[in-house]
CSV table of N, CA and C in Angstrom, one decimal:
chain,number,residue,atom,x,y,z
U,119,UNK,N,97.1,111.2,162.8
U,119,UNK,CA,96.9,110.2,161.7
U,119,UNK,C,95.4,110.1,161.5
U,120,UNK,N,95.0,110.1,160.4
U,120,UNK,CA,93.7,109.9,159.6
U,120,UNK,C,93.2,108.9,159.9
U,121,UNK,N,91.5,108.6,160.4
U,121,UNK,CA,91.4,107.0,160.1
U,121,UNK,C,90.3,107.2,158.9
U,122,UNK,N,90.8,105.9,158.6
U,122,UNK,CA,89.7,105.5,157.2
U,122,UNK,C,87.9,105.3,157.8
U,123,UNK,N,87.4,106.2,157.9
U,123,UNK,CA,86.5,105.9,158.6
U,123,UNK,C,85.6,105.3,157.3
U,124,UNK,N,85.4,105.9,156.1
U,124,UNK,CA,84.8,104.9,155.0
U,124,UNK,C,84.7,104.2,154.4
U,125,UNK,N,86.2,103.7,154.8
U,125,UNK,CA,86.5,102.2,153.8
U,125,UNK,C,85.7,101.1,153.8
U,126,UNK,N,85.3,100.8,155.4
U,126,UNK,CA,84.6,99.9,155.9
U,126,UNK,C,83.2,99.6,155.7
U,127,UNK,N,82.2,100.9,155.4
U,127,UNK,CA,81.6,100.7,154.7
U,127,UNK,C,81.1,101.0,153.2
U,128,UNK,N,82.2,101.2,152.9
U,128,UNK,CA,82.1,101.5,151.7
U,128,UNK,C,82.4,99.7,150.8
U,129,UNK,N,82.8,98.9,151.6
U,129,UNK,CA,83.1,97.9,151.1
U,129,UNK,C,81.9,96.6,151.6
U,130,UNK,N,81.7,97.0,152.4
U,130,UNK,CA,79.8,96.7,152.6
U,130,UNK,C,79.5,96.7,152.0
U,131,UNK,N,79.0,97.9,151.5
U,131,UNK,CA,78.5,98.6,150.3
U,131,UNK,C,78.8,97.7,149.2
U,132,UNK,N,79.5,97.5,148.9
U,132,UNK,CA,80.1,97.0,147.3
U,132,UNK,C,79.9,95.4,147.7
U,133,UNK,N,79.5,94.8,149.0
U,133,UNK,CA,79.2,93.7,149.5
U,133,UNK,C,77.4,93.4,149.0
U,134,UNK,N,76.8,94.5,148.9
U,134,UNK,CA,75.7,94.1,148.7
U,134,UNK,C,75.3,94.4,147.5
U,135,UNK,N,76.0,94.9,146.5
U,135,UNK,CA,75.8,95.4,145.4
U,135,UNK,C,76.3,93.9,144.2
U,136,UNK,N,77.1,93.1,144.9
U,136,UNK,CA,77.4,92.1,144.4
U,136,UNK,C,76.9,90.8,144.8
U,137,UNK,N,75.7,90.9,145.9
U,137,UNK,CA,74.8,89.7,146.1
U,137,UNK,C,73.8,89.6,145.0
U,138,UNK,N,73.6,89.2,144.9
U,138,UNK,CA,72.2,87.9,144.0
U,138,UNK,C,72.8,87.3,142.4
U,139,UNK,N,72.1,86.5,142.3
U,139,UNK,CA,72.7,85.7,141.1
U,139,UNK,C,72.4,85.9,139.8
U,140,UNK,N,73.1,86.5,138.6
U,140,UNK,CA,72.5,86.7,137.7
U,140,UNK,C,73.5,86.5,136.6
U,141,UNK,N,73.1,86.0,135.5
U,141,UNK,CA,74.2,86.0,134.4
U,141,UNK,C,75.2,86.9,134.0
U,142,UNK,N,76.6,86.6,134.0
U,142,UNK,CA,77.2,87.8,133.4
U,142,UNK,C,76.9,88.1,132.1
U,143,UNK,N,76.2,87.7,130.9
U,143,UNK,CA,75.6,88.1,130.2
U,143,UNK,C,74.5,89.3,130.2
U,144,UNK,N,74.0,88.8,131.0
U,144,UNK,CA,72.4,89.9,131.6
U,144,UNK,C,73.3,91.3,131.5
U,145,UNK,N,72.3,92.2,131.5
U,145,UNK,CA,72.7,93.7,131.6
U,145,UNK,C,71.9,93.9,133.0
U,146,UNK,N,72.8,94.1,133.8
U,146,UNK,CA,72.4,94.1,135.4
U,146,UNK,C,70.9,95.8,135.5
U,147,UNK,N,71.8,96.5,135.2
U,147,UNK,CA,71.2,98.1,135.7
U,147,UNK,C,72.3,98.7,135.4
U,148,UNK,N,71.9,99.7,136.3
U,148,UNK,CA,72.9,100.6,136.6
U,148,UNK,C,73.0,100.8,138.3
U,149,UNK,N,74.3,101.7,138.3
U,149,UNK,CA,74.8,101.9,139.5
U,149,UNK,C,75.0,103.6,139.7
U,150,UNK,N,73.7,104.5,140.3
U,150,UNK,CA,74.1,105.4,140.5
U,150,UNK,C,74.7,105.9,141.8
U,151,UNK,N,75.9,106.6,141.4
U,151,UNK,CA,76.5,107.4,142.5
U,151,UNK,C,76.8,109.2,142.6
U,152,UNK,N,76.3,109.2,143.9
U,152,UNK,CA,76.3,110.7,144.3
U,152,UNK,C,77.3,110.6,145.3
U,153,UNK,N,78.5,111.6,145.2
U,153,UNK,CA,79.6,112.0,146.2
U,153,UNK,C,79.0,113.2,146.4
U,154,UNK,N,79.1,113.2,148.1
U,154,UNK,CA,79.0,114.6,148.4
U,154,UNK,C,80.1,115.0,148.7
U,155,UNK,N,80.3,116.4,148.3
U,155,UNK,CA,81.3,116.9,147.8
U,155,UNK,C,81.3,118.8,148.2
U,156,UNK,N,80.7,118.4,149.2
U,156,UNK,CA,80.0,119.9,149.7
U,156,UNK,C,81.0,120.2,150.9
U,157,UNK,N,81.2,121.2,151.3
U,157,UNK,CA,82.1,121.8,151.9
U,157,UNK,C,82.8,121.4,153.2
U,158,UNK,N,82.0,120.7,153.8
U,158,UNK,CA,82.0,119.6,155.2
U,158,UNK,C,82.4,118.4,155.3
U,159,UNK,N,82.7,117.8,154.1
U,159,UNK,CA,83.1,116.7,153.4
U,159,UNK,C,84.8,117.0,153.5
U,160,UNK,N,85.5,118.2,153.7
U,160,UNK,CA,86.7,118.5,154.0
U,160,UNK,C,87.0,118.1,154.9
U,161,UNK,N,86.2,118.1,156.4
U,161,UNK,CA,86.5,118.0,157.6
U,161,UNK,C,85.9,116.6,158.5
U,162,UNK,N,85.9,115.4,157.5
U,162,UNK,CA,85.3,114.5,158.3
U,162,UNK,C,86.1,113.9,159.0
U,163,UNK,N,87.5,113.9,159.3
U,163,UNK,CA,88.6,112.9,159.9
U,163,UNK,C,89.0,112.2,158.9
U,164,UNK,N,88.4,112.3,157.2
U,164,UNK,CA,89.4,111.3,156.7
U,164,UNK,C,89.8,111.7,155.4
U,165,UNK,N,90.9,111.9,155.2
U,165,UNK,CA,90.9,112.3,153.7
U,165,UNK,C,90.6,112.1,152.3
U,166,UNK,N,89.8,113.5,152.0
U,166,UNK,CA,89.2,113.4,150.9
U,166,UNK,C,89.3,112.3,149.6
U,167,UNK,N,90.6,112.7,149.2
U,167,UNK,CA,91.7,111.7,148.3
U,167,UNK,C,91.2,110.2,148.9
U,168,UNK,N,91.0,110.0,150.0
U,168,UNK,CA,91.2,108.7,150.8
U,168,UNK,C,89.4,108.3,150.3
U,169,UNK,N,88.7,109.1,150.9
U,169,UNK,CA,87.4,108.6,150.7
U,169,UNK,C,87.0,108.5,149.0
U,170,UNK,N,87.4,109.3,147.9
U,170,UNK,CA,87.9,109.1,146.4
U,170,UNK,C,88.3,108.0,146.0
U,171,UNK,N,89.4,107.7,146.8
U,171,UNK,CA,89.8,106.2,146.1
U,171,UNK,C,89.1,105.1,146.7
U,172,UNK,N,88.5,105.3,147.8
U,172,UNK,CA,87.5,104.1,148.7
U,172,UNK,C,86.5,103.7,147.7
U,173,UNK,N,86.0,104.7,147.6
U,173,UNK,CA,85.0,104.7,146.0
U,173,UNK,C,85.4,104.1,145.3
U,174,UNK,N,86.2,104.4,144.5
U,174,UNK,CA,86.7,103.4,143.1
U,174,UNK,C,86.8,102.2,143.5
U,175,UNK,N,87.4,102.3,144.3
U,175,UNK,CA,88.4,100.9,145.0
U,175,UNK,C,86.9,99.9,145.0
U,176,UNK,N,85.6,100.4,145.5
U,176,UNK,CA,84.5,99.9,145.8
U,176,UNK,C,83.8,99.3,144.4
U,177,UNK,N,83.9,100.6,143.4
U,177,UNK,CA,83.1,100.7,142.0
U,177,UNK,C,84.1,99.3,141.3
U,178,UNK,N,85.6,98.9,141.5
U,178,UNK,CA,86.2,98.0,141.2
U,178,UNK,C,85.3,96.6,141.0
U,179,UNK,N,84.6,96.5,142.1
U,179,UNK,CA,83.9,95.5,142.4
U,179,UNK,C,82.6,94.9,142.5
U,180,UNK,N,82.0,95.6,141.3
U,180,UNK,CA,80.7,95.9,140.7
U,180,UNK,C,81.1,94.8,139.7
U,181,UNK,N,80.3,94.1,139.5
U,181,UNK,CA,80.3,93.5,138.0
U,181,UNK,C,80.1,94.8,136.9
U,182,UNK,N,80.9,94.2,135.8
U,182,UNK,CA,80.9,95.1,134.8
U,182,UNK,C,79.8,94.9,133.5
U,183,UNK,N,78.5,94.5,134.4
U,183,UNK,CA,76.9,94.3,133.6
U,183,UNK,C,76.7,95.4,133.9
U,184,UNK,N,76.7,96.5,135.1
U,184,UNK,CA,76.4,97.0,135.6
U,184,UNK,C,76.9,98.8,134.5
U,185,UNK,N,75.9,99.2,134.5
U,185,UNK,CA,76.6,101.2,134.1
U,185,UNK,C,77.2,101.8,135.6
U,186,UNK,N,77.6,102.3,136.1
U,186,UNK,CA,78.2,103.2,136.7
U,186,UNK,C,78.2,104.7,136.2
U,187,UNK,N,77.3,105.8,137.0
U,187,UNK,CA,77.9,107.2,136.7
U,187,UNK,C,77.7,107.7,138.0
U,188,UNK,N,78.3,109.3,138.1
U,188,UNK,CA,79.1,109.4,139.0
U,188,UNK,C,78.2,111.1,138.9
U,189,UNK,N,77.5,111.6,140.4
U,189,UNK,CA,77.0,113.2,140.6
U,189,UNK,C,77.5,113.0,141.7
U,190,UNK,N,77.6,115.0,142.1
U,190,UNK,CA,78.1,115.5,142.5
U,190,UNK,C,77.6,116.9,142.7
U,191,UNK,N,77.2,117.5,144.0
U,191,UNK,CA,76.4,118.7,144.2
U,191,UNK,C,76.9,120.2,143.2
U,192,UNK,N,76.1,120.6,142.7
U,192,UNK,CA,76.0,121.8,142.6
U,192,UNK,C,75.4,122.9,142.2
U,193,UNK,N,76.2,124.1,142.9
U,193,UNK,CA,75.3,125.0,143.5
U,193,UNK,C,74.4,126.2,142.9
U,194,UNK,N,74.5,125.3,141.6
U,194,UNK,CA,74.0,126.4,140.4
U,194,UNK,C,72.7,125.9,140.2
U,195,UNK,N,72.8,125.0,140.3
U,195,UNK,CA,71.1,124.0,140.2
U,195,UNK,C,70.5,123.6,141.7
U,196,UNK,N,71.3,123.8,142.4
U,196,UNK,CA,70.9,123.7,144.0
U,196,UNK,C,70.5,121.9,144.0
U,197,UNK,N,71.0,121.0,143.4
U,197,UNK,CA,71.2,119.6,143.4
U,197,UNK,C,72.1,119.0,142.7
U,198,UNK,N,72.5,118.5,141.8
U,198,UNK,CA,73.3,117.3,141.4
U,198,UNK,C,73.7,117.7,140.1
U,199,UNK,N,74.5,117.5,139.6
U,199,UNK,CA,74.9,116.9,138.2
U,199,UNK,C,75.9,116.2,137.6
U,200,UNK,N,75.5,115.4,136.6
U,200,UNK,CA,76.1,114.1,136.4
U,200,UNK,C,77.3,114.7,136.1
U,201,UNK,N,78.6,114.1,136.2
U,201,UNK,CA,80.0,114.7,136.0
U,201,UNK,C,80.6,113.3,135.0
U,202,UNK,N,80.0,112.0,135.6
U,202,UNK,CA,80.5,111.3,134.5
U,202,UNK,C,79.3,110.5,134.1
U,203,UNK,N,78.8,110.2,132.8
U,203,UNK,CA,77.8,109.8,132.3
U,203,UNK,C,77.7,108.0,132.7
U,204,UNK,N,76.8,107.3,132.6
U,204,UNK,CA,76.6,105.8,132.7
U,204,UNK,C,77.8,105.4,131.8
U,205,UNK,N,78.1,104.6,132.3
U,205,UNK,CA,79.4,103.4,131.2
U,205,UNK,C,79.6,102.4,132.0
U,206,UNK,N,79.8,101.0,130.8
U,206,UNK,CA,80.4,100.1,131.2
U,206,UNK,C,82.2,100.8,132.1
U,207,UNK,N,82.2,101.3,131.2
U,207,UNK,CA,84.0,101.7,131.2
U,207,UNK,C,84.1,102.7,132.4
U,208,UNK,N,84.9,102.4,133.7
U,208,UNK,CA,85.2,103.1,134.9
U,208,UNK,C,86.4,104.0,134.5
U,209,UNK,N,86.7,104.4,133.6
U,209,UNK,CA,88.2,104.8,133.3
U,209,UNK,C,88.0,106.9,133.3
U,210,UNK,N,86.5,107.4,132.4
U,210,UNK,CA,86.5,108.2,133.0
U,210,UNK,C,85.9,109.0,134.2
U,211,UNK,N,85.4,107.6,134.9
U,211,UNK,CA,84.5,108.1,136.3
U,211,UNK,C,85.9,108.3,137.0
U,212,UNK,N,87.3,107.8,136.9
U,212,UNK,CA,88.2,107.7,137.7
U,212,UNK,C,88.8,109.4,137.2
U,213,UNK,N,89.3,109.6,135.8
U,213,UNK,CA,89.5,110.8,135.2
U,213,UNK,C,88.8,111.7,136.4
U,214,UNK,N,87.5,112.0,136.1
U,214,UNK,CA,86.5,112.9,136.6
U,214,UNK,C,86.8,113.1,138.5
U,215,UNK,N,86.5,112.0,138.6
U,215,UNK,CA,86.8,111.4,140.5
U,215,UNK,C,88.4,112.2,141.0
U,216,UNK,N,89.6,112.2,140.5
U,216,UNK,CA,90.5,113.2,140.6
U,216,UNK,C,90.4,114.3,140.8
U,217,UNK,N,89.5,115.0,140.2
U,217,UNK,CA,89.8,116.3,140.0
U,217,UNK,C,88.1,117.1,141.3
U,218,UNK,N,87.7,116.2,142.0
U,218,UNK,CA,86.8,116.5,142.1
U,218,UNK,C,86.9,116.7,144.0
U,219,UNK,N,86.9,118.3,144.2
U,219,UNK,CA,87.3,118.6,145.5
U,219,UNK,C,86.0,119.0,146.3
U,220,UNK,N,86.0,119.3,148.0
U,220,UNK,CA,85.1,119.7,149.0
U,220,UNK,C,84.9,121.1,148.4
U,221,UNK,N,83.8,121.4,148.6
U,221,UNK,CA,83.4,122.9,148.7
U,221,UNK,C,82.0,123.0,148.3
U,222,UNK,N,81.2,124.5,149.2
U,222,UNK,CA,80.0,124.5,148.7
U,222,UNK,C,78.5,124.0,149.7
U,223,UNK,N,77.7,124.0,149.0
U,223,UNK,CA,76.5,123.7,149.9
U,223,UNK,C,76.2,122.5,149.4
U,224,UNK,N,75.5,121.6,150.9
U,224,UNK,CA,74.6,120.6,150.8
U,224,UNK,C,73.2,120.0,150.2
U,225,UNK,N,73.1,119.2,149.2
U,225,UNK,CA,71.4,119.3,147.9
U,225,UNK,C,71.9,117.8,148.2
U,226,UNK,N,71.4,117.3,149.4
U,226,UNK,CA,70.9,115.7,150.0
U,226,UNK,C,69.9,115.3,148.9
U,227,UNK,N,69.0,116.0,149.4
U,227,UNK,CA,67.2,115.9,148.9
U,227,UNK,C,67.4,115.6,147.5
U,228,UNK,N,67.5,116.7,146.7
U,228,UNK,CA,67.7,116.9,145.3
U,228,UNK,C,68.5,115.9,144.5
U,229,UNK,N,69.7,115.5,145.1
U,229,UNK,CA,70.4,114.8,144.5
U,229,UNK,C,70.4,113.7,144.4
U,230,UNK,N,69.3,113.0,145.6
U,230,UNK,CA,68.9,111.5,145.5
U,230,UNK,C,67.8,111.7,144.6
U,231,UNK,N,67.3,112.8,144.6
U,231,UNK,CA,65.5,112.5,143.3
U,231,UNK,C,66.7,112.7,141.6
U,232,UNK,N,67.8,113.5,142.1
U,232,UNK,CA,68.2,113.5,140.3
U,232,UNK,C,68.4,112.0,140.0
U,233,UNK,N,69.6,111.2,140.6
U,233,UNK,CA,70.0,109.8,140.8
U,233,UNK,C,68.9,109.1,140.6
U,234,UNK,N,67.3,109.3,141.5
U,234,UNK,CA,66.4,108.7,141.5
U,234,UNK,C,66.2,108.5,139.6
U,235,UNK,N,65.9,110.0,138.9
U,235,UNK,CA,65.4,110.0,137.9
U,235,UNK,C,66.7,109.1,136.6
U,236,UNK,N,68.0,109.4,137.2
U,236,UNK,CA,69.0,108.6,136.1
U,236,UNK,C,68.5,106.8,135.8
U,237,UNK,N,68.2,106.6,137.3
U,237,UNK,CA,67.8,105.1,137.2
U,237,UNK,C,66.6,104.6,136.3
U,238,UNK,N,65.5,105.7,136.4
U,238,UNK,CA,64.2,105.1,135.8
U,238,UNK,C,64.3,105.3,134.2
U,239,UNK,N,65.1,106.5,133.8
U,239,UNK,CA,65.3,106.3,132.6
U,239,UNK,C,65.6,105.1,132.0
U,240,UNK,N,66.3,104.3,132.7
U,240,UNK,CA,66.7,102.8,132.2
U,240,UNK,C,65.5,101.7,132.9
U,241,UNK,N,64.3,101.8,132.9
U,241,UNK,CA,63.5,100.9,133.5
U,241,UNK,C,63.7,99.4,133.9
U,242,UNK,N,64.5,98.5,132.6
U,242,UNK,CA,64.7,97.7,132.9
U,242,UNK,C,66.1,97.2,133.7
U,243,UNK,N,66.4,96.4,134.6
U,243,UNK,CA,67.4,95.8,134.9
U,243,UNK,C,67.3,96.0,136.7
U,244,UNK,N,68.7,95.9,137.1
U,244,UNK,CA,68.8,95.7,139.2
U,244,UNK,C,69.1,96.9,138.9
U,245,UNK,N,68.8,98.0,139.8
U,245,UNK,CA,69.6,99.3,140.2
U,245,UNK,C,70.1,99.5,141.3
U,246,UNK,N,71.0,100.4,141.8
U,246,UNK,CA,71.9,100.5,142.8
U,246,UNK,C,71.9,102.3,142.7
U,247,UNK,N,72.1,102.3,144.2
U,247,UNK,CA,71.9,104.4,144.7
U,247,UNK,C,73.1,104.1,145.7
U,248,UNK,N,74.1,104.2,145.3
U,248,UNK,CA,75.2,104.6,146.6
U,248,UNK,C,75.6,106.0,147.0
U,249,UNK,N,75.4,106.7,148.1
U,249,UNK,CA,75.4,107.8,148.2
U,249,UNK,C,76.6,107.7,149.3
U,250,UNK,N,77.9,108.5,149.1
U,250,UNK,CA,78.9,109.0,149.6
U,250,UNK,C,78.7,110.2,150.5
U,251,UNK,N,78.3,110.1,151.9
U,251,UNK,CA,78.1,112.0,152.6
U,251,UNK,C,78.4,111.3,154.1
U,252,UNK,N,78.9,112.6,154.8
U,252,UNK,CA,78.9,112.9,156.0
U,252,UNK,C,77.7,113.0,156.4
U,253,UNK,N,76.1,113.5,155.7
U,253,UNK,CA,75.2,113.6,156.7
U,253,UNK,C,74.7,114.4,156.9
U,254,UNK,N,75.5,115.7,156.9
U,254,UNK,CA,74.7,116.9,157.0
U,254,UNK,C,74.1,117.6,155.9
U,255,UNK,N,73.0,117.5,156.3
U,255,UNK,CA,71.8,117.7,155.4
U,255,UNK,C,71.1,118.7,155.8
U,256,UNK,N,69.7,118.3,155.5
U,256,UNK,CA,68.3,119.4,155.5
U,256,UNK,C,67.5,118.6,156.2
U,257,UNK,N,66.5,118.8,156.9
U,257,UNK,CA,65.1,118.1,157.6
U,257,UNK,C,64.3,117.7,156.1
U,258,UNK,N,64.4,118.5,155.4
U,258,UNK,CA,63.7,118.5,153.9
U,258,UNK,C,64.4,117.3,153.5
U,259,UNK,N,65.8,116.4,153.5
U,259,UNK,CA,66.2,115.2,152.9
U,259,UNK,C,65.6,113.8,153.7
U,260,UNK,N,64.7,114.2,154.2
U,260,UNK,CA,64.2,112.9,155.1
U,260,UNK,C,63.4,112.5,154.3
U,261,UNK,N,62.2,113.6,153.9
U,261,UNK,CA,61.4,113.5,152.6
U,261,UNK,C,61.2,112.8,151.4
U,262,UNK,N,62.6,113.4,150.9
U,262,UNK,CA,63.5,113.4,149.5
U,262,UNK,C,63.4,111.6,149.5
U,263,UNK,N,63.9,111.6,150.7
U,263,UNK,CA,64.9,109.8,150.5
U,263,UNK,C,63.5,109.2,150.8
U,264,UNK,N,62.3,109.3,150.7
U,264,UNK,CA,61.0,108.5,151.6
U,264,UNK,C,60.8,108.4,150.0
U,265,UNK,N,60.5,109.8,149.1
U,265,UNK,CA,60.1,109.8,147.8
U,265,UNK,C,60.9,109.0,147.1
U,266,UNK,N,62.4,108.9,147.2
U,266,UNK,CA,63.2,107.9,146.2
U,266,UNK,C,62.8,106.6,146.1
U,267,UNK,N,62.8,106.5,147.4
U,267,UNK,CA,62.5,104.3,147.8
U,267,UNK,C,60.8,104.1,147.3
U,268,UNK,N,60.0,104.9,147.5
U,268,UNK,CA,58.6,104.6,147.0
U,268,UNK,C,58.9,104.6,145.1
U,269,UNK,N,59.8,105.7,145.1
U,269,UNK,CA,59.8,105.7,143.3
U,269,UNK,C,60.5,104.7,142.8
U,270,UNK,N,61.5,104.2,143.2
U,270,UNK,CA,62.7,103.0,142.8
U,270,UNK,C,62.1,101.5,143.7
U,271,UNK,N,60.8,101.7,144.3
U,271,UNK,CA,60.3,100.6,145.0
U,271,UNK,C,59.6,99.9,143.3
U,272,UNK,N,59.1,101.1,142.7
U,272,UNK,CA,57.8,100.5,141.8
U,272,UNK,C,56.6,101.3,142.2
C-alpha cells in the first residue's frame, strides 16, 4: 500500500498560502507552481496520480484573488515551462495536471529562477512559489533558491 506521503504537506502548504488578511476584492498575486515531473518523481512511495491530485486538492484552497499557473521541467530548455498560463480559472491547470507524467531530467535551479521571473512580471500584489519535488537536485539548486528569495525578497 502507498502512503500519501505529500498530502500532509501539501496542505500546510495551502495553510500558509491562506494566512493574512486581505480583501476578497484585492487582487492577491499570483501563485506560482512548479511540479517536478522528472523521472524520480515515479518512485517516491506515492503515487504520482496521488501527489496530482494533492495539488489540486491544495490549489482548491487558494483564494480565487489569487492567479495560479502551473511548470513543469523540460528537457529541451534544460528548466521549466509554463504548461498552464496564470488564471483565475483552475479548470485548465486541472485539464493540463492529467496528462502530466514522470520522466526525464531534474532543472531545480532553473525552474525556481523561471517561476521566480513569472512572479515579477506581475510586481504588484502577495506572491506564492510552491514547488512540488522529491529533492533530487543539483549542488547548483542551493544557489538558484538563495537567488530567488533575495529576488522575490525586494
Amino acid at each position: 500500500m502507498q502512503k500519501p506521503y505529500f498530502i500532509l504537506p501539501l496542505l500546510m502548504i495551502a495553510w500558509l498560502l491562506l494566512t493574512g488578511a486581505a480583501s476578497e476584492e484585492q487582487e492577491r498575486g499570483r501563485v506560482a507552481v512548479i511540479l517536478d515531473s522528472s523521472g524520480s518523481m515515479g518512485g517516491t512511495g506515492t503515487d504520482f496520480r496521488d501527489i496530482k491530485q494533492s495539488l489540486f486538492d491544495a490549489l482548491l484552497l487558494v483564494p480565487d484573488t489569487y492567479e495560479s499557473g502551473l511548470r513543469v521541467f523540460d528537457e529541451m530548455i534544460s528548466g521549466s515551462r509554463l504548461v498552464s498560463p496564470y488564471s483565475h480559472d483552475l479548470t485548465p491547470l486541472h485539464r493540463v495536471l492529467s496528462d502530466i507524467q514522470p520522466g526525464g531530467a531534474t532543472y531545480i535551479g532553473q525552474s525556481l529562477l523561471d517561476a521566480a521571473n513569472d512572479l515579477l512580471e506581475k510586481p504588484d500584489g502577495e506572491h506564492r512559489l510552491l514547488f512540488i519535488t522529491d529533492g533530487e537536485g543539483h549542488e547548483s539548486d542551493i544557489e538558484a533558491a538563495r537567488e530567488v528569495k533575495n529576488r522575490l525578497a525586494g
